[in-house]
PDB file of C-alpha atoms and ligand atoms in Angstrom:
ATOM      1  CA  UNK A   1     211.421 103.026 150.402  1.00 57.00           C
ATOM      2  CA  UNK A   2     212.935 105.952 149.793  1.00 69.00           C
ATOM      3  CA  UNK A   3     216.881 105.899 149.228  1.00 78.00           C
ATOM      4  CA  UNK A   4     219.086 107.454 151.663  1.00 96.00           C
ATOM      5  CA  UNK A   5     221.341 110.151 149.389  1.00 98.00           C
ATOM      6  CA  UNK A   6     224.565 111.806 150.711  1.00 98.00           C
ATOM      7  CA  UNK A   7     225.946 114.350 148.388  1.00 98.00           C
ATOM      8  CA  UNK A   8     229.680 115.188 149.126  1.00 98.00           C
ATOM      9  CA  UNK A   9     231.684 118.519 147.731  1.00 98.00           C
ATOM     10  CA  UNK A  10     234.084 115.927 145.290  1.00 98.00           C
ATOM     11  CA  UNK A  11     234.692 112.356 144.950  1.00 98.00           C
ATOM     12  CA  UNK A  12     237.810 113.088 147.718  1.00 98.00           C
ATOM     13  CA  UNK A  13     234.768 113.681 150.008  1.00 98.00           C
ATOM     14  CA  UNK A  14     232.625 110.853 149.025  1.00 98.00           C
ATOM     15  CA  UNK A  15     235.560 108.353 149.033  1.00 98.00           C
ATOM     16  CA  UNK A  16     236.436 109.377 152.570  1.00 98.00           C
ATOM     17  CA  UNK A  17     232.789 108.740 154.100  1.00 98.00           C
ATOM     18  CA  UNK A  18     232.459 105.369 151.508  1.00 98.00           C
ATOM     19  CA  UNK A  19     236.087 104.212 153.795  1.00 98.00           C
ATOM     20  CA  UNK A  20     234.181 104.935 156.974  1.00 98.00           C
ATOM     21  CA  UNK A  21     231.321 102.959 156.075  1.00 98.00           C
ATOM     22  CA  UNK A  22     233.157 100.391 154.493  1.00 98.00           C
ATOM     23  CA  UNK A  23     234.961  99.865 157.959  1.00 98.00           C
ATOM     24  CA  UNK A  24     231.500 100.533 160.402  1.00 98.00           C
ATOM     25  CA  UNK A  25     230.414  97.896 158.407  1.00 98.00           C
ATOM     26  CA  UNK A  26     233.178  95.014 158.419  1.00 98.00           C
ATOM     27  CA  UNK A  27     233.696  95.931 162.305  1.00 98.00           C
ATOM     28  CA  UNK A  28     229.873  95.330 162.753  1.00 98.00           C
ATOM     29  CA  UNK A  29     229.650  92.356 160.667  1.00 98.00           C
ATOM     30  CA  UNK A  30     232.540  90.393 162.324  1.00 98.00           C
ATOM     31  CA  UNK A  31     231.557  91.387 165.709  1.00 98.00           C
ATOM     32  CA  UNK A  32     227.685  89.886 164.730  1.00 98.00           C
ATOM     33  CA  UNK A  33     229.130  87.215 162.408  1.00 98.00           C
ATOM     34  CA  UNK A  34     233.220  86.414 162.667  1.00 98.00           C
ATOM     35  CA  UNK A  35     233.240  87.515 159.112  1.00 98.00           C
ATOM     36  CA  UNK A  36     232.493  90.240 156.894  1.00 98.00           C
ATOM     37  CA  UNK A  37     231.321  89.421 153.013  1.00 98.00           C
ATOM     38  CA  UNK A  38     231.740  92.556 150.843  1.00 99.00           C
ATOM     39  CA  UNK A  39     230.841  92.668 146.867  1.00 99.00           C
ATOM     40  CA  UNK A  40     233.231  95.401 145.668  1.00 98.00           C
ATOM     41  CA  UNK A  41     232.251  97.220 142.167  1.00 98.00           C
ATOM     42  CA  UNK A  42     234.260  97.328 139.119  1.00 97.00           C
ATOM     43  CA  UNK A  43     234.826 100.859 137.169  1.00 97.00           C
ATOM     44  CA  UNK A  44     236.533 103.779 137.940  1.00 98.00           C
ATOM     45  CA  UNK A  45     234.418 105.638 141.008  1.00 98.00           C
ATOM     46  CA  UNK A  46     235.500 102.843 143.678  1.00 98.00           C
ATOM     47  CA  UNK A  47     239.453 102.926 143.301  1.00 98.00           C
ATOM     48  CA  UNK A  48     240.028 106.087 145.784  1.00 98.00           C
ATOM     49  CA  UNK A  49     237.791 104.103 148.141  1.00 98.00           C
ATOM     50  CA  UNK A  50     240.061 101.261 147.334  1.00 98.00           C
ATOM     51  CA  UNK A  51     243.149 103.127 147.782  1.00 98.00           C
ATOM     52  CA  UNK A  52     242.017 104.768 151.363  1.00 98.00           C
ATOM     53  CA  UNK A  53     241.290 101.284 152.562  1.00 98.00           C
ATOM     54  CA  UNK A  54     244.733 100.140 151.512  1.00 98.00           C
ATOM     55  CA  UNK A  55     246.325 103.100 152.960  1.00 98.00           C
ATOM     56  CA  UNK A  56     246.642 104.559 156.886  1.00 97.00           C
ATOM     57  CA  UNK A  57     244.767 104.900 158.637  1.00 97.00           C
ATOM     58  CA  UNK A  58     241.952 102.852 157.307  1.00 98.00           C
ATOM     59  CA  UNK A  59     243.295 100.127 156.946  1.00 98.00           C
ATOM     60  CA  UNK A  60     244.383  99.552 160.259  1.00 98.00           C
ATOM     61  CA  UNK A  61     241.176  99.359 161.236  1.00 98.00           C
ATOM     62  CA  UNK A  62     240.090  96.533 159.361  1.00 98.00           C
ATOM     63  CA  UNK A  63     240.240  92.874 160.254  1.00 98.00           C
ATOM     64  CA  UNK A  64     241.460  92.034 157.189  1.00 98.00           C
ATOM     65  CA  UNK A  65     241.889  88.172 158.293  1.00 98.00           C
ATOM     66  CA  UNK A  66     238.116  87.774 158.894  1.00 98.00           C
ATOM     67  CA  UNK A  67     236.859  89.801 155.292  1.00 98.00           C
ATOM     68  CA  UNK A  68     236.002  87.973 152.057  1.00 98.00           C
ATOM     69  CA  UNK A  69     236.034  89.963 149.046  1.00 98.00           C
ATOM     70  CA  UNK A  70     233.269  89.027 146.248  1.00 99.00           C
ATOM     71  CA  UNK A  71     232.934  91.180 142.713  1.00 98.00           C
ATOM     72  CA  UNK A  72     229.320  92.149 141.656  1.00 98.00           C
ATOM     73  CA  UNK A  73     230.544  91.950 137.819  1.00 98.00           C
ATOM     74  CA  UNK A  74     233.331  91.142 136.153  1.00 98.00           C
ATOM     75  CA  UNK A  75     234.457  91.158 132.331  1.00 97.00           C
ATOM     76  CA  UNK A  76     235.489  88.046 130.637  1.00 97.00           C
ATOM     77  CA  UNK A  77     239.088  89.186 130.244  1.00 97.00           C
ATOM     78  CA  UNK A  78     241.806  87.648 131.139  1.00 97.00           C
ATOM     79  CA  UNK A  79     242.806  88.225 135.383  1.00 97.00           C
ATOM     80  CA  UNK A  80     246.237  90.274 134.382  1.00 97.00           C
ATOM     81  CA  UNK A  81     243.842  92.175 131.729  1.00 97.00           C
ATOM     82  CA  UNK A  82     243.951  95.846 133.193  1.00 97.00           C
ATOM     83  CA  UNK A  83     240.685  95.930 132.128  1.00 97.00           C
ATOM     84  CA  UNK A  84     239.320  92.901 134.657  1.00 98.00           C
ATOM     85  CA  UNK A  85     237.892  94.626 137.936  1.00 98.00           C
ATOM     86  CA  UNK A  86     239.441  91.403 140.157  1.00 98.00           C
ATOM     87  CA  UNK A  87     243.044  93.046 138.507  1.00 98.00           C
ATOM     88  CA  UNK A  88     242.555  96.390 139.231  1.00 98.00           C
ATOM     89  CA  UNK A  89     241.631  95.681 142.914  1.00 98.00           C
ATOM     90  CA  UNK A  90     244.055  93.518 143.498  1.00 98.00           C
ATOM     91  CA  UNK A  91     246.600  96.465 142.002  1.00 98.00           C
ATOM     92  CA  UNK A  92     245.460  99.328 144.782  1.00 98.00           C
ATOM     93  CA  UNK A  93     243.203  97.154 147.303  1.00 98.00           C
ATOM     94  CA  UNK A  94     244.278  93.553 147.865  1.00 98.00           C
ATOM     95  CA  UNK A  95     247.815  93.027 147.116  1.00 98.00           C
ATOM     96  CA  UNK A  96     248.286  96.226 150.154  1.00 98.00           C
ATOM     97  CA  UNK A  97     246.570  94.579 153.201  1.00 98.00           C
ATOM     98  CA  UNK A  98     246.318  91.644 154.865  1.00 98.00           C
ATOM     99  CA  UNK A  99     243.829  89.768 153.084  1.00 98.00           C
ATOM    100  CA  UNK A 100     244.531  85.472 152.940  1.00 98.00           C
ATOM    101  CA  UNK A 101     244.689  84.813 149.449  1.00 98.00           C
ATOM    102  CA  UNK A 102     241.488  82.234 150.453  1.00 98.00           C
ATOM    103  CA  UNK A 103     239.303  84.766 151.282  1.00 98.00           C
ATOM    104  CA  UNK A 104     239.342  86.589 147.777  1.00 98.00           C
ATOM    105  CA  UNK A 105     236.814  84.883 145.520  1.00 98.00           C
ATOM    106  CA  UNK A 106     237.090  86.152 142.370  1.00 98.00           C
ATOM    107  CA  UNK A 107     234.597  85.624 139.245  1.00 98.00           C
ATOM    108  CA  UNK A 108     236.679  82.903 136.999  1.00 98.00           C
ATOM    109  CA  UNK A 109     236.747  85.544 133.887  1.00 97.00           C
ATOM    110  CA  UNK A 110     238.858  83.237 132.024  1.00 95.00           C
ATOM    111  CA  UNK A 111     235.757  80.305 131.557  1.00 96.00           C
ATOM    112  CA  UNK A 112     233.531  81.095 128.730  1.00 95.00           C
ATOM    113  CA  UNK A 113     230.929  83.245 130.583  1.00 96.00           C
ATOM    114  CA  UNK A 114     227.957  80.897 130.760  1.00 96.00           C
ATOM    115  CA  UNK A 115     230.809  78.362 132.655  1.00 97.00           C
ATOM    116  CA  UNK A 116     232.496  81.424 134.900  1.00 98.00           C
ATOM    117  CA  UNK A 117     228.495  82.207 136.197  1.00 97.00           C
ATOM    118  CA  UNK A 118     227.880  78.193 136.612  1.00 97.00           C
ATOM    119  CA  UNK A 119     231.480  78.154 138.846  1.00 98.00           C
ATOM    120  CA  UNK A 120     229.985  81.577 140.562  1.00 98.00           C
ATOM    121  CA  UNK A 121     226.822  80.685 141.940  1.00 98.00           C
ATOM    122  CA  UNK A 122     228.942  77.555 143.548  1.00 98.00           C
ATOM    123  CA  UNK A 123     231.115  79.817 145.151  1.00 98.00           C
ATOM    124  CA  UNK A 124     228.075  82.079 146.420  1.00 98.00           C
ATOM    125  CA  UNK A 125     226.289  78.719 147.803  1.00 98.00           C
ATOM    126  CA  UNK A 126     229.500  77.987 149.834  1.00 98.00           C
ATOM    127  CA  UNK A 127     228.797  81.146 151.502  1.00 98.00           C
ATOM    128  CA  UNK A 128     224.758  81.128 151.209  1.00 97.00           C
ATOM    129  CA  UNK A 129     222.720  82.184 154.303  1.00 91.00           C
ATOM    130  CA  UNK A 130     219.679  78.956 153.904  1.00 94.00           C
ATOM    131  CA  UNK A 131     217.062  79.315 152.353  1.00 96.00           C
ATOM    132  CA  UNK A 132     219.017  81.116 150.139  1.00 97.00           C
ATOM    133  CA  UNK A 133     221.514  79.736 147.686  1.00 98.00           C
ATOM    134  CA  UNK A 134     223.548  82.759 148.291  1.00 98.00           C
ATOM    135  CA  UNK A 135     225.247  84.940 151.154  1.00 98.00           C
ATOM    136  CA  UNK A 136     223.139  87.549 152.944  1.00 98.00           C
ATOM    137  CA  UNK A 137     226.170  90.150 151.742  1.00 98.00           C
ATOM    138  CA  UNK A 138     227.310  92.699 154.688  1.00 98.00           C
ATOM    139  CA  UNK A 139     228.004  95.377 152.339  1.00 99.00           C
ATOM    140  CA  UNK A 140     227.808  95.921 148.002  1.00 99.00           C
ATOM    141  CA  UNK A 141     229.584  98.823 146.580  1.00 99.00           C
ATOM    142  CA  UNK A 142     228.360  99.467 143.489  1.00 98.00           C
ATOM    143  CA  UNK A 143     228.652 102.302 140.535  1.00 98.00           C
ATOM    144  CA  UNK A 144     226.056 103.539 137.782  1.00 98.00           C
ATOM    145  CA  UNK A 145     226.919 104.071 134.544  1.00 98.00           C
ATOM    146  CA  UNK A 146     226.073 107.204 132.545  1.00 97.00           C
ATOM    147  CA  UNK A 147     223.148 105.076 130.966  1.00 97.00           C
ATOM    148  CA  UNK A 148     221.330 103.394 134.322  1.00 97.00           C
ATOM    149  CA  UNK A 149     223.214 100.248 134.079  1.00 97.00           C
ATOM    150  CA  UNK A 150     224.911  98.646 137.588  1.00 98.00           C
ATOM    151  CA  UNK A 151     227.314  95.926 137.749  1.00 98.00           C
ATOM    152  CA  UNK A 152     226.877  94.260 134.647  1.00 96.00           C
ATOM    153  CA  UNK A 153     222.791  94.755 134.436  1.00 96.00           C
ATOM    154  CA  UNK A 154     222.070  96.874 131.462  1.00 96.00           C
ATOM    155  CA  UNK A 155     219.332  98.973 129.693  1.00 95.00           C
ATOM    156  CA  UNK A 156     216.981  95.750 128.225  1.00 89.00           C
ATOM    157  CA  UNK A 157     218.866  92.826 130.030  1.00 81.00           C
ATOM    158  CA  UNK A 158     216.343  90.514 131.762  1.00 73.00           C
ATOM    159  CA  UNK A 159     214.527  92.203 134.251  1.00 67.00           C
ATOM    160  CA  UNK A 160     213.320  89.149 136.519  1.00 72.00           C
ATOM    161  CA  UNK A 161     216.223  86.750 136.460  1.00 83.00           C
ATOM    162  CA  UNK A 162     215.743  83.738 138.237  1.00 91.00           C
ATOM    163  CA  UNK A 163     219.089  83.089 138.702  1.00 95.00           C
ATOM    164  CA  UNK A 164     222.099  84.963 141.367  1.00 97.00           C
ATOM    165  CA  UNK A 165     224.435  84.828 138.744  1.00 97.00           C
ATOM    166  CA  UNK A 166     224.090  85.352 134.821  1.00 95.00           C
ATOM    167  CA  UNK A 167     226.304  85.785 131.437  1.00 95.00           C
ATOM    168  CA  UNK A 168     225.691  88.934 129.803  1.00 93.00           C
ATOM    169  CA  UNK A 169     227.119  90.610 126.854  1.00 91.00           C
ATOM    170  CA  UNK A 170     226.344  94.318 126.625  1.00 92.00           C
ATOM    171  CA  UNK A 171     228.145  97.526 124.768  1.00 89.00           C
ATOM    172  CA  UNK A 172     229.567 100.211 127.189  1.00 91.00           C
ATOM    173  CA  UNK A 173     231.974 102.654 126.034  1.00 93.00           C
ATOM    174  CA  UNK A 174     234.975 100.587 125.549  1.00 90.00           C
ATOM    175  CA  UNK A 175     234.681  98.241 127.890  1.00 91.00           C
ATOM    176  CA  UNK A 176     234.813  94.737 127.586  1.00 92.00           C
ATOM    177  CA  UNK A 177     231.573  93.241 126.000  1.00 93.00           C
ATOM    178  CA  UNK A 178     231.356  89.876 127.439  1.00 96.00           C
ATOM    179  CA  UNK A 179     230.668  89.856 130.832  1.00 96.00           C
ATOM    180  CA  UNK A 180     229.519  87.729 134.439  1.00 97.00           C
ATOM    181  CA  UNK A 181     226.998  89.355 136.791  1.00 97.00           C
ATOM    182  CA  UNK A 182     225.045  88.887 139.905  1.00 98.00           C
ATOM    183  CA  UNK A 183     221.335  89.356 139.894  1.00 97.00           C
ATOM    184  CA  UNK A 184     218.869  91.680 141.751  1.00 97.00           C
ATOM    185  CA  UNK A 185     218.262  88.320 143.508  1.00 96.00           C
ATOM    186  CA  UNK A 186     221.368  88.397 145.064  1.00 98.00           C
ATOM    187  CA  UNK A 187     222.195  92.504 145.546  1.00 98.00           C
ATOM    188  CA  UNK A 188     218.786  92.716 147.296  1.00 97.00           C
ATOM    189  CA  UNK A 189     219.370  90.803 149.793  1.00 98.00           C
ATOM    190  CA  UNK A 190     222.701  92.498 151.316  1.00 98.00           C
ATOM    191  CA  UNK A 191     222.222  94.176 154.574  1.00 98.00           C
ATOM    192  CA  UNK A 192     224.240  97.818 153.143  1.00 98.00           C
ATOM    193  CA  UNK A 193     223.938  99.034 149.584  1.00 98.00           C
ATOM    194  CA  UNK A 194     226.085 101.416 148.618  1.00 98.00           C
ATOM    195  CA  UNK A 195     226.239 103.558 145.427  1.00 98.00           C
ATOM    196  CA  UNK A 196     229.110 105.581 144.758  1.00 98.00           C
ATOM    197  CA  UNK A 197     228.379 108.380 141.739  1.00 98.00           C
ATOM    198  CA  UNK A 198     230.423 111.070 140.868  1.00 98.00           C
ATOM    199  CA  UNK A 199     230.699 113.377 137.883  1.00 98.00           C
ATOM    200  CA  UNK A 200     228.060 115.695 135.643  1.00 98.00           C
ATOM    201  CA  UNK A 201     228.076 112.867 133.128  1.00 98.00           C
ATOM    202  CA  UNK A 202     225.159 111.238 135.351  1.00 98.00           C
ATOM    203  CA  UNK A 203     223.166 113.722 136.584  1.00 98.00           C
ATOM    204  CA  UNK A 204     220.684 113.229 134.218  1.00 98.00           C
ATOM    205  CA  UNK A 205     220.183 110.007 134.940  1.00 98.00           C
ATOM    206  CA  UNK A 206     220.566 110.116 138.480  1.00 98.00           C
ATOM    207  CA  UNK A 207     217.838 112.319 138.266  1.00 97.00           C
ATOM    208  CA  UNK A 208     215.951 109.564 136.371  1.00 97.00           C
ATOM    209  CA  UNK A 209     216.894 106.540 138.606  1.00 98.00           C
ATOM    210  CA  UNK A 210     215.843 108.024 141.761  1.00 97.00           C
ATOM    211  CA  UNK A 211     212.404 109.599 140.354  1.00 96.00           C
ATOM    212  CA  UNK A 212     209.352 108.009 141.823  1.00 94.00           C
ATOM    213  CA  UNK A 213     208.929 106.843 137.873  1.00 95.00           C
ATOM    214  CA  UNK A 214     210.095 103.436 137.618  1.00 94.00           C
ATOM    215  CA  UNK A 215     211.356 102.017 134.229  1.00 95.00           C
ATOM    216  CA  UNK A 216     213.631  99.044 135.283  1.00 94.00           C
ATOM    217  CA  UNK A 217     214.079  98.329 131.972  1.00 94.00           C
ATOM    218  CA  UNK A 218     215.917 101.510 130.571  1.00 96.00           C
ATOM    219  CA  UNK A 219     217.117 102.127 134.345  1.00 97.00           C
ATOM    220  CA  UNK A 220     218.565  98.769 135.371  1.00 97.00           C
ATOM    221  CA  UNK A 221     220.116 100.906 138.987  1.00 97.00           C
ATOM    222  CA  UNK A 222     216.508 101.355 139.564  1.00 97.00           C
ATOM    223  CA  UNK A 223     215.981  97.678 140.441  1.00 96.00           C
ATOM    224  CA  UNK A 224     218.595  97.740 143.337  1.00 97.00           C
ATOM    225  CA  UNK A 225     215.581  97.805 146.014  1.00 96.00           C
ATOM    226  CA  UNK A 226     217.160  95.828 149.030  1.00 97.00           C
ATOM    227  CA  UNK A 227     214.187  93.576 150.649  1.00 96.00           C
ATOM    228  CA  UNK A 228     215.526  93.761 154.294  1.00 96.00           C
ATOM    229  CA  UNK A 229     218.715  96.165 154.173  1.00 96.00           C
ATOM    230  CA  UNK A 230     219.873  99.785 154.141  1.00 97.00           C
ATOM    231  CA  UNK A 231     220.506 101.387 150.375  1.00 97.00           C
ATOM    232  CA  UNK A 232     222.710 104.398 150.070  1.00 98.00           C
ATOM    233  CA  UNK A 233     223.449 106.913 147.244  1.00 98.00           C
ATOM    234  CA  UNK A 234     226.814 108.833 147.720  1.00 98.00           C
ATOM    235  CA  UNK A 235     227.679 111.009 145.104  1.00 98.00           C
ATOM    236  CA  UNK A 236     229.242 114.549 144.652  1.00 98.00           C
ATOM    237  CA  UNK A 237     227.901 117.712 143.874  1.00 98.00           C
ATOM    238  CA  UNK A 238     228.775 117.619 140.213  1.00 98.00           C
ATOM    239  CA  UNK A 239     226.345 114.145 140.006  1.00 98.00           C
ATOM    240  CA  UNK A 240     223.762 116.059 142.258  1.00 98.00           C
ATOM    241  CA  UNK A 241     223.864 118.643 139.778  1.00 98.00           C
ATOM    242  CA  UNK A 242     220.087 118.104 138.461  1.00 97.00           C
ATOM    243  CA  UNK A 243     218.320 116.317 141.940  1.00 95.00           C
TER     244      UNK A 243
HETATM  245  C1  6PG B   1     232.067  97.736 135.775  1.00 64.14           C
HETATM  246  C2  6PG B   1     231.057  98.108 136.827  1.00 64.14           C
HETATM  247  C3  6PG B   1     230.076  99.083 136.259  1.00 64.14           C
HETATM  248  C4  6PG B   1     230.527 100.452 136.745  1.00 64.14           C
HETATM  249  C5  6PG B   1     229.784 101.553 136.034  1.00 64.14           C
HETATM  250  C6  6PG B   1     230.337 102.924 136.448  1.00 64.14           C
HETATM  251  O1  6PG B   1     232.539  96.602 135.796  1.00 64.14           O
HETATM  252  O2  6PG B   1     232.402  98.593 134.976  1.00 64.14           O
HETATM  253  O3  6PG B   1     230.459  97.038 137.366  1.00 64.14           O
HETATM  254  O4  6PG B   1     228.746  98.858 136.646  1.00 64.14           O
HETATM  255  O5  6PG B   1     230.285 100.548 138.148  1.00 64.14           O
HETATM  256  O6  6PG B   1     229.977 101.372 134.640  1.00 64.14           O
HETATM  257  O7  6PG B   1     231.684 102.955 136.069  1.00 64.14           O
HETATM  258  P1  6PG B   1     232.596 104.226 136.466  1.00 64.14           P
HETATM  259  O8  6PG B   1     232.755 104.193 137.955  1.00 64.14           O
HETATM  260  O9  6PG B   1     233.907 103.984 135.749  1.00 64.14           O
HETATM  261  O10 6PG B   1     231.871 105.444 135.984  1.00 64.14           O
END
């Protein structure tokens, strides 16, 4: 299927029409459902999305007491590590609005990382939608890095994992190595997918992730092919650069 792509003038833009989705989506999902699960992306790209949401007038428009908040990834750092994507949302996202400390379910990146994705696929079966062992997800925000990777699935980490959640380690800048992530398994079967890309540093391999030549392998974003859900691509000009 071919992705939906939105290219905005700058990640101001992008982060703007990422907040309206974010909230079409949680009003739809708690109107259908009472709730609204959301997987929210570590990285840099989300947090003016993050701070819009915590900030007027978005965030009045949120039933904050009905979301959960989920992580796709997270390092194996410690949770007051600035580093650890639960820490940096909680720093301009969660701590702002609303949110019952209950309803935040955060990877445990202080286990040993085989443990923390053991004690994460638990948490996903609380919330799993049967037959699956995991939630149907409203909505997963996710980034790309300059090299294909998503979340925490990299260039030559297993392509058909059988499980939602796995322990990878992987080199990426200077990022933490050791790292939790969910699976294909589990992205691919949200009902919204959104990518947020900004930033000539990926316009190459934008390019290369959204050709019609697949190499899952090398392109790890390229295996984010929701089975029964919507997948979008925002990004700025600067990312569009090469499409
Ligand atoms: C992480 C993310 C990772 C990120 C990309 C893009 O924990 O770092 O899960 O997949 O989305 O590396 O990061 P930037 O938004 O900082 O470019």
């Amino acid at each position: 299927m071919k992705p939906d792509i939105k290219i905005f003038k700058d990640p101001d833009g992008l982060s703007h029409a990422a907040a309206k989705m974010f909230i079409e989506s949680s009003s739809q999902a708690i109107a259908q459902r009472g709730r609204f699960l959301v997987v929210l992306s570590g990285g840099s790209t989300p947090n003016q999305l993050y701070q819009l949401l915590a900030s007027t007038p978005f965030r009045d428009q949120i039933d904050w007491s009905k979301v959960h908040v989920f992580w796709g990834d997270e390092r194996c750092v410690p949770i007051d590590d600035p580093d650890n994507s639960y820490y940096q949302a909680r720093l301009v996202l969660l701590d702002l609005v609303n949110l019952p400390a209950d309803n935040v379910h955060r990877i445990q990146s202080d286990f040993e990382p085989a443990s923390a994705a053991l004690d994460y696929a638990r948490t996903l079966k609380v919330f799993s939608a049967p037959p699956l062992d995991w939630p149907r997800f409203d909505l997963v925000l996710l980034g790309m890095g300059d090299d294909g990777h998503t979340a925490s699935l990299f260039p030559g980490s297993p392509v058909n994992a059988s499980k939602p959640v796995i322990a990878i380690t992987a080199q990426y800048q200077n990022r933490p190595a050791k790292r939790v992530t969910l699976t294909p398994l589990v992205f691919n079967s949200a009902r919204r997918i959104i990518f947020l890309v900004t930033g000539a540093t990926k316009a190459v391999t934008l390019t290369e992730v959204l050709s019609d030549v697949s190499n899952m392998n090398l392109l790890p974003a390229q295996r984010i092919q929701p089975t029964d859900g919507e997948l979008l691509w925002l990004m700025d000009e600067a990312a569009a650069g090469k499409l």
